[in-house]
Coordinates of C-alpha atoms in Angstrom, one line a residue:
M1 CA -136.9 188.1 -61.0
S2 CA -139.5 187.5 -63.6
A3 CA -143.1 187.1 -63.7
E4 CA -142.9 185.1 -66.8
P5 CA -142.1 181.5 -67.2
I6 CA -138.6 180.2 -67.4
P7 CA -137.8 178.5 -70.6
I8 CA -137.5 174.7 -70.8
S9 CA -133.8 174.6 -71.6
S10 CA -130.9 176.8 -72.1
A11 CA -129.4 178.4 -75.1
Q12 CA -126.3 176.6 -76.2
G13 CA -122.9 177.9 -75.3
T14 CA -124.0 180.0 -72.3
T15 CA -123.3 179.5 -68.6
L16 CA -124.7 180.8 -65.4
H17 CA -122.3 183.6 -64.5
T18 CA -122.4 187.1 -63.1
S19 CA -124.0 188.7 -66.1
S20 CA -126.3 185.9 -67.1
L21 CA -129.1 186.8 -64.6
S22 CA -131.4 189.5 -65.7
S23 CA -134.8 190.7 -64.6
Q24 CA -137.1 188.7 -66.8
T25 CA -137.5 185.7 -68.9
T26 CA -138.7 185.2 -72.4
S27 CA -141.3 182.9 -73.9
L28 CA -140.9 179.5 -72.6
P29 CA -139.8 177.2 -75.4
L30 CA -138.7 180.0 -77.8
W31 CA -135.1 179.8 -76.9
D32 CA -135.3 176.1 -76.1
R33 CA -136.4 175.4 -79.7
L34 CA -133.6 177.5 -81.0
S35 CA -131.0 175.9 -78.8
K36 CA -132.1 172.4 -79.7
W37 CA -131.7 173.3 -83.4
A38 CA -128.4 174.8 -82.7
S39 CA -127.0 171.6 -81.1
E40 CA -128.3 169.5 -84.0
N41 CA -127.0 171.8 -86.7
K42 CA -123.6 173.0 -85.5
A43 CA -122.3 173.7 -89.0
V44 CA -124.9 176.3 -89.6
V45 CA -124.7 177.9 -86.1
Y46 CA -121.0 178.3 -86.2
T47 CA -120.6 179.6 -89.7
I48 CA -123.7 181.7 -90.2
A49 CA -124.9 182.1 -86.7
G50 CA -127.9 179.8 -87.2
I51 CA -131.0 180.6 -85.3
A52 CA -129.7 180.2 -81.8
V53 CA -129.2 183.9 -81.1
V54 CA -129.5 184.5 -77.4
V55 CA -129.5 188.1 -76.4
T56 CA -130.8 190.7 -74.1
G57 CA -133.9 192.2 -72.7
A58 CA -137.1 190.3 -72.3
G59 CA -136.1 186.9 -71.3
V60 CA -132.4 186.9 -71.0
V61 CA -132.3 185.6 -67.4
Y62 CA -133.1 182.0 -67.2
Y63 CA -132.6 180.8 -70.7
R64 CA -129.0 181.7 -70.5
S65 CA -128.2 179.1 -67.8
E66 CA -126.7 175.7 -68.7
S67 CA -127.1 174.5 -65.2
R68 CA -130.5 173.1 -65.7
T69 CA -131.3 169.5 -66.6
S70 CA -134.6 167.7 -67.1
G71 CA -136.2 164.3 -67.3
R72 CA -137.4 165.5 -70.7
E73 CA -134.0 166.5 -72.1
S74 CA -133.5 168.6 -75.1
S75 CA -130.8 167.7 -77.5
A76 CA -128.7 170.5 -76.1
D77 CA -129.0 168.8 -72.7
V78 CA -128.0 165.5 -74.2
D79 CA -125.0 167.1 -76.0
A80 CA -123.9 168.6 -72.7
K81 CA -123.8 165.2 -71.1
K82 CA -121.7 163.9 -73.9
R83 CA -119.0 166.6 -73.3
A84 CA -115.7 165.3 -72.1
S85 CA -114.7 165.6 -68.4
K86 CA -112.2 168.2 -67.5
K87 CA -109.4 165.7 -67.6
E88 CA -110.5 164.6 -71.1
R89 CA -110.7 168.2 -72.3
R90 CA -107.2 168.9 -71.0
K91 CA -106.0 165.8 -72.8
A92 CA -107.7 167.0 -76.0
K93 CA -106.1 170.4 -75.7
K94 CA -102.7 168.8 -75.3
E95 CA -103.3 166.6 -78.3
K96 CA -104.3 169.7 -80.3
E97 CA -101.1 171.5 -79.3
N98 CA -99.1 168.4 -80.3
E99 CA -100.9 168.3 -83.6
Q100 CA -100.1 171.9 -84.3
A101 CA -96.4 171.1 -83.7
Q102 CA -96.2 167.9 -85.8
P103 CA -94.9 168.1 -89.4
D104 CA -96.9 166.6 -92.2
T105 CA -95.2 163.3 -93.0
T106 CA -96.9 162.8 -96.3
A107 CA -94.4 162.4 -99.1
V108 CA -94.2 165.0 -101.9
P109 CA -97.0 164.2 -104.3
E110 CA -96.2 163.5 -107.9
E111 CA -98.8 165.9 -109.2
G112 CA -100.5 168.8 -107.7
P113 CA -101.0 169.6 -104.0
K114 CA -103.4 166.8 -103.2
R115 CA -102.2 164.6 -100.3
N116 CA -103.4 161.4 -98.7
V117 CA -101.7 159.3 -101.4
P118 CA -99.1 157.0 -99.7
T119 CA -95.7 156.7 -101.3
V120 CA -92.4 155.2 -100.4
E121 CA -90.1 157.7 -98.8
S122 CA -86.3 157.8 -99.1
D123 CA -84.1 156.6 -96.3
P124 CA -83.0 159.8 -94.4
S125 CA -79.7 158.3 -93.7
E126 CA -78.7 158.5 -97.4
D127 CA -76.3 161.3 -98.4
L128 CA -78.2 164.5 -98.7
P129 CA -77.8 166.7 -101.7
Q130 CA -76.1 170.1 -101.3
I131 CA -78.7 172.6 -102.2
D132 CA -78.6 176.4 -102.4
P133 CA -80.2 179.0 -104.6
T134 CA -77.4 178.7 -107.1
T135 CA -77.0 174.9 -107.4
V136 CA -80.8 174.3 -107.6
E137 CA -80.9 176.1 -110.9
S138 CA -78.8 173.4 -112.6
L139 CA -81.1 170.5 -111.5
S140 CA -83.7 168.9 -113.7
E141 CA -87.3 168.9 -112.6
Q142 CA -87.1 165.2 -111.8
E143 CA -84.0 165.7 -109.7
R144 CA -85.6 168.6 -107.8
K145 CA -88.5 166.3 -106.9
E146 CA -86.2 163.5 -105.7
Y147 CA -84.0 165.9 -103.7
A148 CA -87.1 167.6 -102.2
T149 CA -88.3 164.2 -101.0
K150 CA -85.0 163.4 -99.4
L151 CA -84.7 166.7 -97.7
K152 CA -88.3 166.6 -96.4
V153 CA -87.7 163.1 -94.9
A154 CA -84.5 164.3 -93.3
G155 CA -86.3 167.3 -92.0
N156 CA -89.0 165.1 -90.4
K157 CA -86.3 163.1 -88.7
A158 CA -84.6 166.2 -87.4
Y159 CA -87.9 167.4 -86.1
G160 CA -88.5 164.1 -84.4
D161 CA -85.1 164.5 -82.7
K162 CA -86.2 168.0 -81.7
S163 CA -83.4 169.6 -83.8
Y164 CA -85.8 172.3 -84.9
N165 CA -83.2 174.6 -86.4
D166 CA -81.7 171.8 -88.5
A167 CA -85.2 170.8 -89.6
I168 CA -86.0 174.4 -90.6
D169 CA -82.8 174.4 -92.7
L170 CA -83.7 171.1 -94.4
Y171 CA -87.3 172.1 -95.1
G172 CA -86.0 175.4 -96.5
K173 CA -83.8 173.5 -98.9
A174 CA -86.7 171.3 -99.9
I175 CA -88.7 174.4 -100.7
L176 CA -85.9 175.6 -103.0
C177 CA -86.2 172.4 -104.9
K178 CA -90.0 172.5 -105.0
P179 CA -92.2 175.1 -103.3
D180 CA -94.7 172.5 -101.9
P181 CA -97.4 173.6 -99.3
I182 CA -96.4 170.6 -97.1
F183 CA -92.8 171.8 -96.8
Y184 CA -94.0 175.3 -95.8
S185 CA -96.4 173.9 -93.3
N186 CA -93.8 171.5 -91.9
R187 CA -91.3 174.4 -91.4
A188 CA -94.1 176.3 -89.7
A189 CA -94.4 173.3 -87.3
C190 CA -90.8 173.9 -86.4
Y191 CA -91.4 177.6 -85.7
N192 CA -94.5 176.5 -83.8
A193 CA -92.3 174.4 -81.5
L194 CA -90.0 177.3 -81.0
G195 CA -92.8 179.7 -80.3
N196 CA -92.0 182.0 -83.3
W197 CA -95.6 182.8 -84.1
D198 CA -94.8 185.4 -86.8
K199 CA -92.8 182.9 -88.8
V200 CA -95.6 180.3 -88.3
V201 CA -98.0 182.8 -89.9
E202 CA -95.5 183.6 -92.7
D203 CA -95.0 179.9 -93.7
T204 CA -98.6 178.8 -93.3
T205 CA -99.7 181.7 -95.4
A206 CA -97.3 180.5 -98.1
A207 CA -98.7 177.0 -97.8
I208 CA -102.3 178.2 -98.1
S209 CA -101.5 180.4 -101.1
L210 CA -100.4 177.1 -102.8
D211 CA -103.4 175.1 -101.5
S212 CA -106.3 177.1 -100.2
E213 CA -107.9 174.1 -98.6
Y214 CA -104.9 172.8 -96.7
V215 CA -106.7 172.3 -93.4
K216 CA -103.6 171.5 -91.3
A217 CA -102.0 174.8 -92.4
L218 CA -105.2 176.7 -91.7
N219 CA -105.4 175.3 -88.2
R220 CA -101.7 175.9 -87.6
R221 CA -102.0 179.5 -88.7
A222 CA -105.2 180.0 -86.7
N223 CA -103.3 178.7 -83.6
A224 CA -100.5 181.2 -84.3
Y225 CA -102.9 184.1 -84.7
E226 CA -104.5 183.2 -81.4
H227 CA -101.1 183.4 -79.7
L228 CA -100.6 186.7 -81.3
E229 CA -104.0 187.8 -80.0
K230 CA -105.3 188.3 -83.5
F231 CA -108.5 186.7 -82.6
S232 CA -110.6 187.8 -85.6
E233 CA -108.0 186.3 -88.0
A234 CA -107.8 183.1 -86.0
L235 CA -111.6 182.8 -86.1
L236 CA -111.6 183.2 -89.9
D237 CA -109.1 180.4 -90.4
Y238 CA -110.7 178.0 -88.0
T239 CA -114.1 178.7 -89.6
A240 CA -112.7 178.0 -93.1
S241 CA -111.1 174.8 -91.7
C242 CA -114.5 173.7 -90.3
I243 CA -116.3 174.3 -93.6
I244 CA -113.7 172.3 -95.5
D245 CA -114.0 169.4 -93.0
A246 CA -117.8 169.7 -92.9
F247 CA -117.5 170.3 -89.2
R248 CA -116.3 166.8 -88.5
N249 CA -113.3 168.0 -86.6
E250 CA -114.5 168.6 -83.0
Q251 CA -111.3 170.4 -82.0
S252 CA -111.7 173.0 -84.8
T253 CA -115.4 173.4 -84.0
Q254 CA -114.6 174.0 -80.3
S255 CA -111.9 176.5 -81.4
V256 CA -114.5 178.4 -83.4
E257 CA -116.7 178.6 -80.3
R258 CA -113.8 179.7 -78.2
L259 CA -112.7 182.4 -80.6
L260 CA -116.2 183.7 -81.1
K261 CA -116.3 184.3 -77.4
K262 CA -112.9 185.9 -77.3
V263 CA -113.6 188.3 -80.2
A264 CA -117.0 189.2 -78.7
E265 CA -115.5 189.7 -75.2
A266 CA -112.9 192.1 -76.6
K267 CA -115.5 194.1 -78.5
G268 CA -118.1 193.8 -75.7
K269 CA -115.9 195.4 -73.1
A270 CA -115.4 198.4 -75.4
I271 CA -119.1 198.7 -76.0
L272 CA -119.9 198.4 -72.3
D273 CA -117.3 201.0 -71.3
G274 CA -118.9 203.6 -73.6
K275 CA -122.5 202.4 -73.2
E276 CA -125.1 204.9 -72.0
K277 CA -127.1 203.5 -69.1
K278 CA -130.8 203.4 -70.1
L279 CA -133.9 201.4 -69.5
P280 CA -134.4 198.2 -71.6
S281 CA -137.5 197.7 -73.7
P282 CA -140.9 198.4 -72.3
T283 CA -141.7 194.7 -72.7
F284 CA -138.7 193.9 -70.5
V285 CA -139.6 196.5 -67.8
T286 CA -143.3 195.5 -67.8
N287 CA -142.6 191.9 -67.3
Y288 CA -140.1 192.6 -64.5
L289 CA -142.5 194.8 -62.6
Q290 CA -145.5 192.5 -63.0
S291 CA -143.4 189.7 -61.4
F292 CA -144.6 191.3 -58.1
R293 CA -148.2 191.0 -57.2
P294 CA -150.1 194.2 -57.8
R295 CA -150.6 196.2 -54.6
P296 CA -152.5 199.5 -53.9
R297 CA -150.4 202.6 -53.7
P298 CA -149.1 203.4 -50.2
E299 CA -151.4 205.5 -48.1
G300 CA -150.8 209.2 -48.8
L301 CA -149.8 208.6 -52.4
E302 CA -153.2 208.0 -53.8
E303 CA -154.3 209.8 -56.9
T304 CA -156.7 212.0 -54.8
A305 CA -154.1 213.0 -52.2
D306 CA -153.4 216.7 -52.0
L307 CA -149.7 216.9 -52.8
D308 CA -147.5 219.5 -54.3
E309 CA -146.2 218.1 -57.6
N310 CA -142.8 219.8 -56.9
S311 CA -142.3 218.1 -53.6
G312 CA -140.7 214.8 -52.8
M313 CA -144.0 213.1 -52.2
G314 CA -145.5 214.7 -55.3
Q315 CA -142.7 213.3 -57.4
L316 CA -143.0 209.9 -55.8
R317 CA -146.7 209.8 -56.8
A318 CA -145.9 211.1 -60.3
G319 CA -143.5 208.2 -60.7
L320 CA -146.1 205.6 -59.8
A321 CA -148.6 207.2 -62.2
A322 CA -146.1 207.2 -65.0
M323 CA -145.4 203.5 -64.4
E324 CA -149.0 202.6 -64.9
K325 CA -148.8 203.7 -68.5
K326 CA -146.6 200.7 -69.3
T327 CA -144.8 202.5 -72.2
G328 CA -141.2 203.5 -72.8
E329 CA -142.0 207.2 -72.2
G330 CA -143.9 206.3 -69.1
Y331 CA -141.0 204.3 -67.6
D332 CA -138.5 207.0 -68.5
A333 CA -140.7 209.5 -66.7
A334 CA -141.1 207.3 -63.7
S335 CA -137.4 206.8 -63.4
A336 CA -136.7 210.5 -63.5
A337 CA -139.5 211.2 -61.0
F338 CA -138.1 208.7 -58.4
D339 CA -134.7 210.3 -58.8
K340 CA -136.2 213.7 -58.2
A341 CA -138.2 212.5 -55.2
L342 CA -135.1 211.5 -53.3
E343 CA -133.4 214.8 -54.3
L344 CA -136.2 216.8 -52.9
R345 CA -136.4 214.6 -49.7
D346 CA -139.2 215.3 -47.2
L347 CA -140.7 211.8 -47.8
G348 CA -141.5 210.9 -44.3
E349 CA -142.6 207.3 -43.8
H350 CA -142.3 206.7 -47.6
E351 CA -138.6 207.2 -47.8
A352 CA -137.8 203.5 -47.8
F353 CA -140.4 203.0 -50.5
A354 CA -138.7 205.7 -52.6
Y355 CA -135.3 204.1 -52.3
N356 CA -137.0 200.8 -53.3
M357 CA -138.4 202.3 -56.5
R358 CA -135.2 204.2 -57.4
G359 CA -133.2 201.1 -56.8
T360 CA -135.6 199.1 -59.0
F361 CA -135.1 201.5 -62.0
R362 CA -131.3 201.7 -61.4
Y363 CA -131.2 197.9 -61.5
L364 CA -133.2 197.9 -64.8
R365 CA -130.7 200.4 -66.2
G366 CA -127.8 198.1 -65.3
E367 CA -126.5 200.3 -62.5
N368 CA -126.2 197.4 -60.0
A369 CA -123.8 199.0 -57.5
D370 CA -126.0 202.1 -57.1
A371 CA -129.2 199.9 -57.0
L372 CA -127.8 197.8 -54.2
K373 CA -127.0 200.8 -52.2
D374 CA -130.6 202.1 -52.6
L375 CA -132.0 198.7 -51.5
D376 CA -129.6 198.5 -48.6
R377 CA -130.9 201.8 -47.5
S378 CA -134.5 200.8 -48.0
V379 CA -134.2 197.7 -45.7
E380 CA -132.4 199.8 -43.1
L381 CA -135.2 202.3 -43.0
Q382 CA -138.1 199.8 -43.2
P383 CA -137.1 196.1 -42.7
S384 CA -140.8 195.1 -43.1
L385 CA -140.7 196.1 -46.8
T386 CA -140.0 192.5 -48.0
Q387 CA -140.0 193.6 -51.7
S388 CA -136.7 195.3 -51.1
Y389 CA -135.1 192.0 -50.0
I390 CA -136.6 190.2 -53.0
K391 CA -135.3 192.7 -55.5
R392 CA -131.9 192.7 -53.8
A393 CA -131.8 189.0 -54.1
S394 CA -132.3 189.4 -57.9
M395 CA -129.3 191.7 -58.0
H396 CA -127.2 189.3 -56.0
L397 CA -128.0 186.6 -58.5
E398 CA -127.0 188.8 -61.4
L399 CA -123.7 189.4 -59.7
G400 CA -123.2 185.7 -59.2
N401 CA -123.8 185.8 -55.4
R402 CA -126.1 182.8 -54.8
E403 CA -125.5 182.8 -51.1
G404 CA -126.4 186.5 -50.8
A405 CA -129.6 185.9 -52.7
A406 CA -130.6 183.0 -50.5
D407 CA -129.8 185.0 -47.4
D408 CA -132.1 187.8 -48.6
F409 CA -135.0 185.4 -49.0
E410 CA -134.5 184.2 -45.5
K411 CA -134.5 187.8 -44.2
A412 CA -137.7 188.5 -46.1
M413 CA -139.4 185.4 -44.7
A414 CA -138.3 186.5 -41.2
Q415 CA -140.2 189.8 -41.7
K416 CA -143.3 188.3 -43.4
Q417 CA -143.6 184.6 -43.7
D418 CA -146.8 184.6 -45.6
D419 CA -145.7 186.9 -48.4
P420 CA -146.4 184.9 -51.6
D421 CA -143.9 187.0 -53.6
I422 CA -141.1 185.6 -51.5
Y423 CA -141.9 182.0 -52.5
Y424 CA -142.5 182.8 -56.1
H425 CA -139.1 184.5 -56.5
R426 CA -137.3 182.0 -54.4
A427 CA -138.7 179.3 -56.7
Q428 CA -137.1 181.2 -59.6
L429 CA -133.8 180.8 -57.8
H430 CA -134.3 177.1 -57.4
F431 CA -135.3 176.8 -61.1
I432 CA -132.2 178.4 -62.5
L433 CA -130.1 176.2 -60.3
A434 CA -132.0 173.1 -61.6
E435 CA -133.5 172.4 -58.2
F436 CA -136.9 171.6 -59.8
A437 CA -138.5 169.7 -56.8
E438 CA -137.7 172.7 -54.5
A439 CA -138.9 175.1 -57.2
A440 CA -142.2 173.3 -57.5
K441 CA -142.7 173.4 -53.8
D442 CA -142.2 177.1 -53.7
Y443 CA -144.4 177.8 -56.7
Q444 CA -147.2 175.7 -55.0
K445 CA -146.7 177.6 -51.7
S446 CA -147.0 180.9 -53.6
I447 CA -150.3 179.6 -55.1
D448 CA -151.6 178.4 -51.7
L449 CA -151.0 181.9 -50.3
D450 CA -152.5 183.7 -53.3
K451 CA -154.3 181.6 -56.0
D452 CA -155.1 184.7 -58.2
F453 CA -151.5 185.4 -59.4
I454 CA -151.4 183.8 -62.8
F455 CA -147.6 183.5 -63.1
S456 CA -147.3 181.2 -60.2
H457 CA -149.6 178.8 -62.0
I458 CA -147.8 179.2 -65.3
Q459 CA -144.4 178.7 -63.8
L460 CA -145.5 175.6 -61.9
G461 CA -146.6 174.2 -65.2
V462 CA -143.3 175.1 -66.8
T463 CA -141.5 173.3 -64.0
Q464 CA -143.6 170.2 -64.4
Y465 CA -142.8 170.3 -68.2
K466 CA -139.1 170.6 -67.5
M467 CA -139.2 167.7 -65.1
G468 CA -140.9 165.5 -67.8
S469 CA -144.4 165.5 -66.4
I470 CA -145.9 166.6 -69.7
A471 CA -149.4 165.4 -69.0
S472 CA -149.6 167.2 -65.7
S473 CA -148.2 170.4 -67.2
M474 CA -150.6 170.4 -70.1
A475 CA -153.5 169.7 -67.7
L476 CA -152.5 172.6 -65.5
F477 CA -152.4 175.0 -68.5
R478 CA -155.9 173.8 -69.5
R479 CA -157.1 174.7 -66.0
C480 CA -155.4 178.0 -66.3
I481 CA -157.3 178.8 -69.5
K482 CA -160.5 177.9 -67.8
N483 CA -159.8 180.0 -64.6
F484 CA -157.9 182.9 -66.2
D485 CA -159.6 183.0 -69.6
K486 CA -159.1 186.8 -70.0
M487 CA -155.3 186.7 -69.5
P488 CA -153.3 186.7 -72.7
D489 CA -150.2 185.3 -71.0
V490 CA -151.9 182.0 -70.4
Y491 CA -152.7 181.5 -74.1
N492 CA -149.2 182.6 -75.1
Y493 CA -147.4 180.2 -72.9
Y494 CA -149.8 177.3 -73.5
G495 CA -149.2 178.0 -77.2
E496 CA -145.4 177.6 -76.6
L497 CA -145.9 174.2 -75.0
L498 CA -147.9 173.2 -78.0
L499 CA -145.3 174.5 -80.4
D500 CA -142.6 172.7 -78.5
Q501 CA -144.5 169.5 -79.3
Q502 CA -144.8 170.6 -82.9
K503 CA -148.6 171.0 -82.7
Y504 CA -148.3 174.0 -85.0
S505 CA -152.0 174.7 -85.8
E506 CA -153.1 174.6 -82.2
A507 CA -150.1 176.7 -81.1
I508 CA -150.8 179.4 -83.7
E509 CA -154.5 179.5 -82.6
K510 CA -153.3 180.2 -79.0
F511 CA -150.9 182.9 -80.1
E512 CA -153.5 184.6 -82.2
T513 CA -155.9 184.6 -79.2
A514 CA -153.1 186.2 -77.0
I515 CA -152.4 188.8 -79.7
E516 CA -156.1 189.9 -79.8
M517 CA -156.3 190.1 -76.1
E518 CA -153.2 192.1 -75.9
K519 CA -154.6 194.6 -78.4
Q520 CA -157.8 195.0 -76.5
T521 CA -156.4 195.2 -73.0
K522 CA -153.1 197.0 -73.5
P523 CA -153.2 198.9 -76.7
L524 CA -150.3 201.2 -75.7
G525 CA -148.2 198.7 -73.8
M526 CA -148.8 195.5 -75.8
N527 CA -146.6 192.5 -75.0
V528 CA -145.1 191.7 -78.3
L529 CA -144.0 188.1 -77.4
P530 CA -147.1 186.4 -78.9
L531 CA -146.3 188.2 -82.2
I532 CA -142.8 186.8 -82.2
N533 CA -144.0 183.3 -81.2
K534 CA -146.4 183.3 -84.1
A535 CA -143.7 184.4 -86.4
L536 CA -141.5 181.5 -85.3
A537 CA -144.3 179.0 -85.5
L538 CA -145.1 180.0 -89.1
F539 CA -141.4 179.8 -90.0
Q540 CA -140.9 176.5 -88.4
W541 CA -144.1 175.0 -89.7
K542 CA -144.3 176.4 -93.3
Q543 CA -141.0 178.2 -93.7
D544 CA -143.1 181.3 -94.4
F545 CA -140.4 183.9 -94.2
Q546 CA -142.6 186.7 -95.5
E547 CA -145.3 186.5 -92.9
A548 CA -142.8 185.8 -90.1
E549 CA -140.9 189.0 -91.1
K550 CA -144.1 191.0 -91.1
L551 CA -144.9 189.9 -87.6
C552 CA -141.5 190.8 -86.4
Q553 CA -141.6 194.2 -88.0
K554 CA -145.0 194.8 -86.3
A555 CA -143.5 193.8 -83.0
L556 CA -140.6 196.3 -83.6
I557 CA -143.0 199.1 -84.4
I558 CA -144.8 198.5 -81.1
D559 CA -141.6 198.0 -79.1
P560 CA -138.5 199.2 -81.1
E561 CA -136.2 198.2 -78.2
C562 CA -137.4 194.6 -78.0
D563 CA -134.3 192.5 -78.3
I564 CA -136.1 189.3 -79.0
A565 CA -137.8 190.8 -82.0
V566 CA -134.5 192.2 -83.2
A567 CA -132.8 188.8 -82.8
T568 CA -135.6 186.9 -84.4
M569 CA -135.5 189.3 -87.4
A570 CA -131.8 188.7 -87.7
Q571 CA -132.3 185.0 -87.8
L572 CA -135.0 185.2 -90.4
L573 CA -132.9 187.4 -92.7
L574 CA -129.9 185.1 -92.2
Q575 CA -131.7 182.0 -93.3
Q576 CA -132.8 183.8 -96.5
G577 CA -129.1 184.6 -97.3
K578 CA -129.5 188.3 -96.5
V579 CA -126.4 188.2 -94.4
T580 CA -125.5 191.9 -94.5
E581 CA -128.9 192.9 -93.3
A582 CA -128.9 190.2 -90.6
L583 CA -125.5 191.5 -89.3
K584 CA -127.1 194.9 -88.7
Y585 CA -129.8 193.3 -86.6
F586 CA -127.3 191.2 -84.6
E587 CA -125.3 194.4 -83.9
R588 CA -128.5 196.2 -82.9
A589 CA -129.2 193.3 -80.4
A590 CA -125.8 193.9 -78.8
E591 CA -126.6 197.6 -78.5
L592 CA -129.8 196.7 -76.6
S593 CA -128.0 194.5 -74.1
R594 CA -128.0 195.4 -70.4
T595 CA -124.9 193.6 -69.1
E596 CA -121.5 192.5 -70.4
G597 CA -122.6 188.9 -70.6
E598 CA -125.6 189.8 -72.7
I599 CA -123.5 192.0 -75.0
V600 CA -120.9 189.2 -75.5
N601 CA -123.6 186.7 -76.3
A602 CA -125.2 188.9 -78.9
L603 CA -121.8 189.9 -80.4
S604 CA -120.8 186.2 -80.6
Y605 CA -123.5 185.7 -83.2
A606 CA -122.8 189.0 -84.9
E607 CA -119.1 187.9 -85.3
A608 CA -120.3 184.5 -86.6
T609 CA -122.3 186.3 -89.2
R610 CA -119.4 188.6 -90.0
T611 CA -117.1 185.6 -90.4
Q612 CA -119.5 184.1 -92.9
L613 CA -119.1 187.2 -95.1
E614 CA -115.4 187.2 -94.7
V615 CA -115.1 183.5 -95.6
Q616 CA -117.2 184.0 -98.7
Q617 CA -115.0 186.9 -99.7
K618 CA -111.6 185.3 -98.9
Y619 CA -112.5 181.7 -99.9
P620 CA -115.2 182.1 -102.6
Q621 CA -114.9 178.4 -103.4
L622 CA -116.3 177.6 -100.0
A623 CA -119.4 179.8 -100.5
S624 CA -121.5 177.0 -102.1
R625 CA -120.6 174.6 -99.3
L626 CA -121.7 177.1 -96.8
Q627 CA -125.0 177.7 -98.5
G628 CA -125.5 173.9 -98.6
M629 CA -125.1 173.7 -94.9
G630 CA -127.4 176.6 -94.3
G631 CA -130.0 174.9 -96.4
Q632 CA -130.5 172.4 -93.6
F633 CA -132.2 175.0 -91.6
G634 CA -135.5 174.8 -93.4
A635 CA -135.9 171.1 -92.9
P636 CA -139.4 170.1 -91.8
G637 CA -138.0 168.2 -88.8
M638 CA -136.4 171.2 -87.3
R639 CA -137.6 171.9 -83.8

């Protein structure tokens, strides 16, 4: 698990599942601020991806879970509480299906395609006119209108009697009299009831060609596309419907969310199947590795030890040396060295440690099955190596096996009850499961056993903040600054707390201090999160896109694989209307993802962005409305 603090709240639309648990967490309120804005500005998020992009790498673990609650609730938490129960959701789904099937009972309008003007309809019991393509030619325009109304009313009655084929015939005759979008949509309702999805698409398309803002027809066609598994087409129609209705229709909004996920899952599986297994960004790897307290190298692997570099022991030492560089090249070299060490064998008492290290890097590459085998072997060879149990617990969590993770912590404690790393990482488990009181106890126990590990202090402060004890949390961070004044992480995360409270000037001051310290202490392996936090602070405070972009670009120069920098850049571009450029960054974020869940999450926002472009191209009259919704983003009150 991560050394770094777990964010205050989750990103919207994500759940704790097998792929939502990664090795490390991001900046504390970064994703919280984005998710709060997302919940308050759905129109922007669903049509132009908003700012709530939640993707891979540094920080994907804990901010992806919706299972957390807090005494200090974010608006996303409040929205979650307002969601309907399962029974209510089933009822809403049934109502939606019924709505798709029901014909439009509005009478034929006198002029144009506008509806919602009540008129008196004819009695369907009256004699119906005999209409066919030949006889309709002899009718006057007024007669056609009158006959169309009678035929439509009769069609509605037939539909109500579930005589769908009769209704289809009646609506068809009404269309001969007057090709009205309502008639096409109503006939589509009949095909909908019969499950003839291709005919539903055909008739709703005709209706939309006559009235491009006919919401009922758009929703009906979207539903048919979804049954035909044409998810991208369904997503486009539901999105257009949402824009026309200004996102007041909750069912359509939920359909957009559902379709985004379906489209992303379909594309994500293809990406994952062909994806090369490689290490994530150096920022991610560094933060995972530093979640374990630093320990001296095992005896016999010291820098001064006389070892053949081409031996198993020599390669094991070479891997440890490469890790210490904290760069992408260094981590790649370390991974290769640990693989080679176990190929060469002859590791003696260090064999369990070698399996531990190879398993660690396999896990970071997303090779969970092989990583678990390595850690299983490690604990078999040396049960006292508690770190292997802790790392295996992380993998169990990523695979959704909570019981397996808890069992590994118990086994680790049976071996070494006073290992502070056990309590720190078990606290992380409690945190992501919203068991904050238990998490606080374990963080405190970790501190009691080793007060010099900064992340235990930071994470305890985060937990207090999450529980609503704001004053205690802030006081703890002030003590951390006093006691760990040379640690950039303290300033970065304290700055995030300040930013979460909209104390912009103070927050930026802390981020700048963290940046300078990172430059001085880790010039080759700088943690870029303070740069990204400062970018977001400047954007949220002053809407300073230019400076925010510069900071993100700087972060990407230092760590080109940093997913958070990529996602943040995408967000900034999107809010400036640079949609095509933003889409490239969202797709890049998906490429950087480690697991299927992370890929799907990134692609969801890429698809939302792509849909914006398609909506603007297919429905140009909606572009101005879309831009108006997007303009909300820069509002000073945005958190």
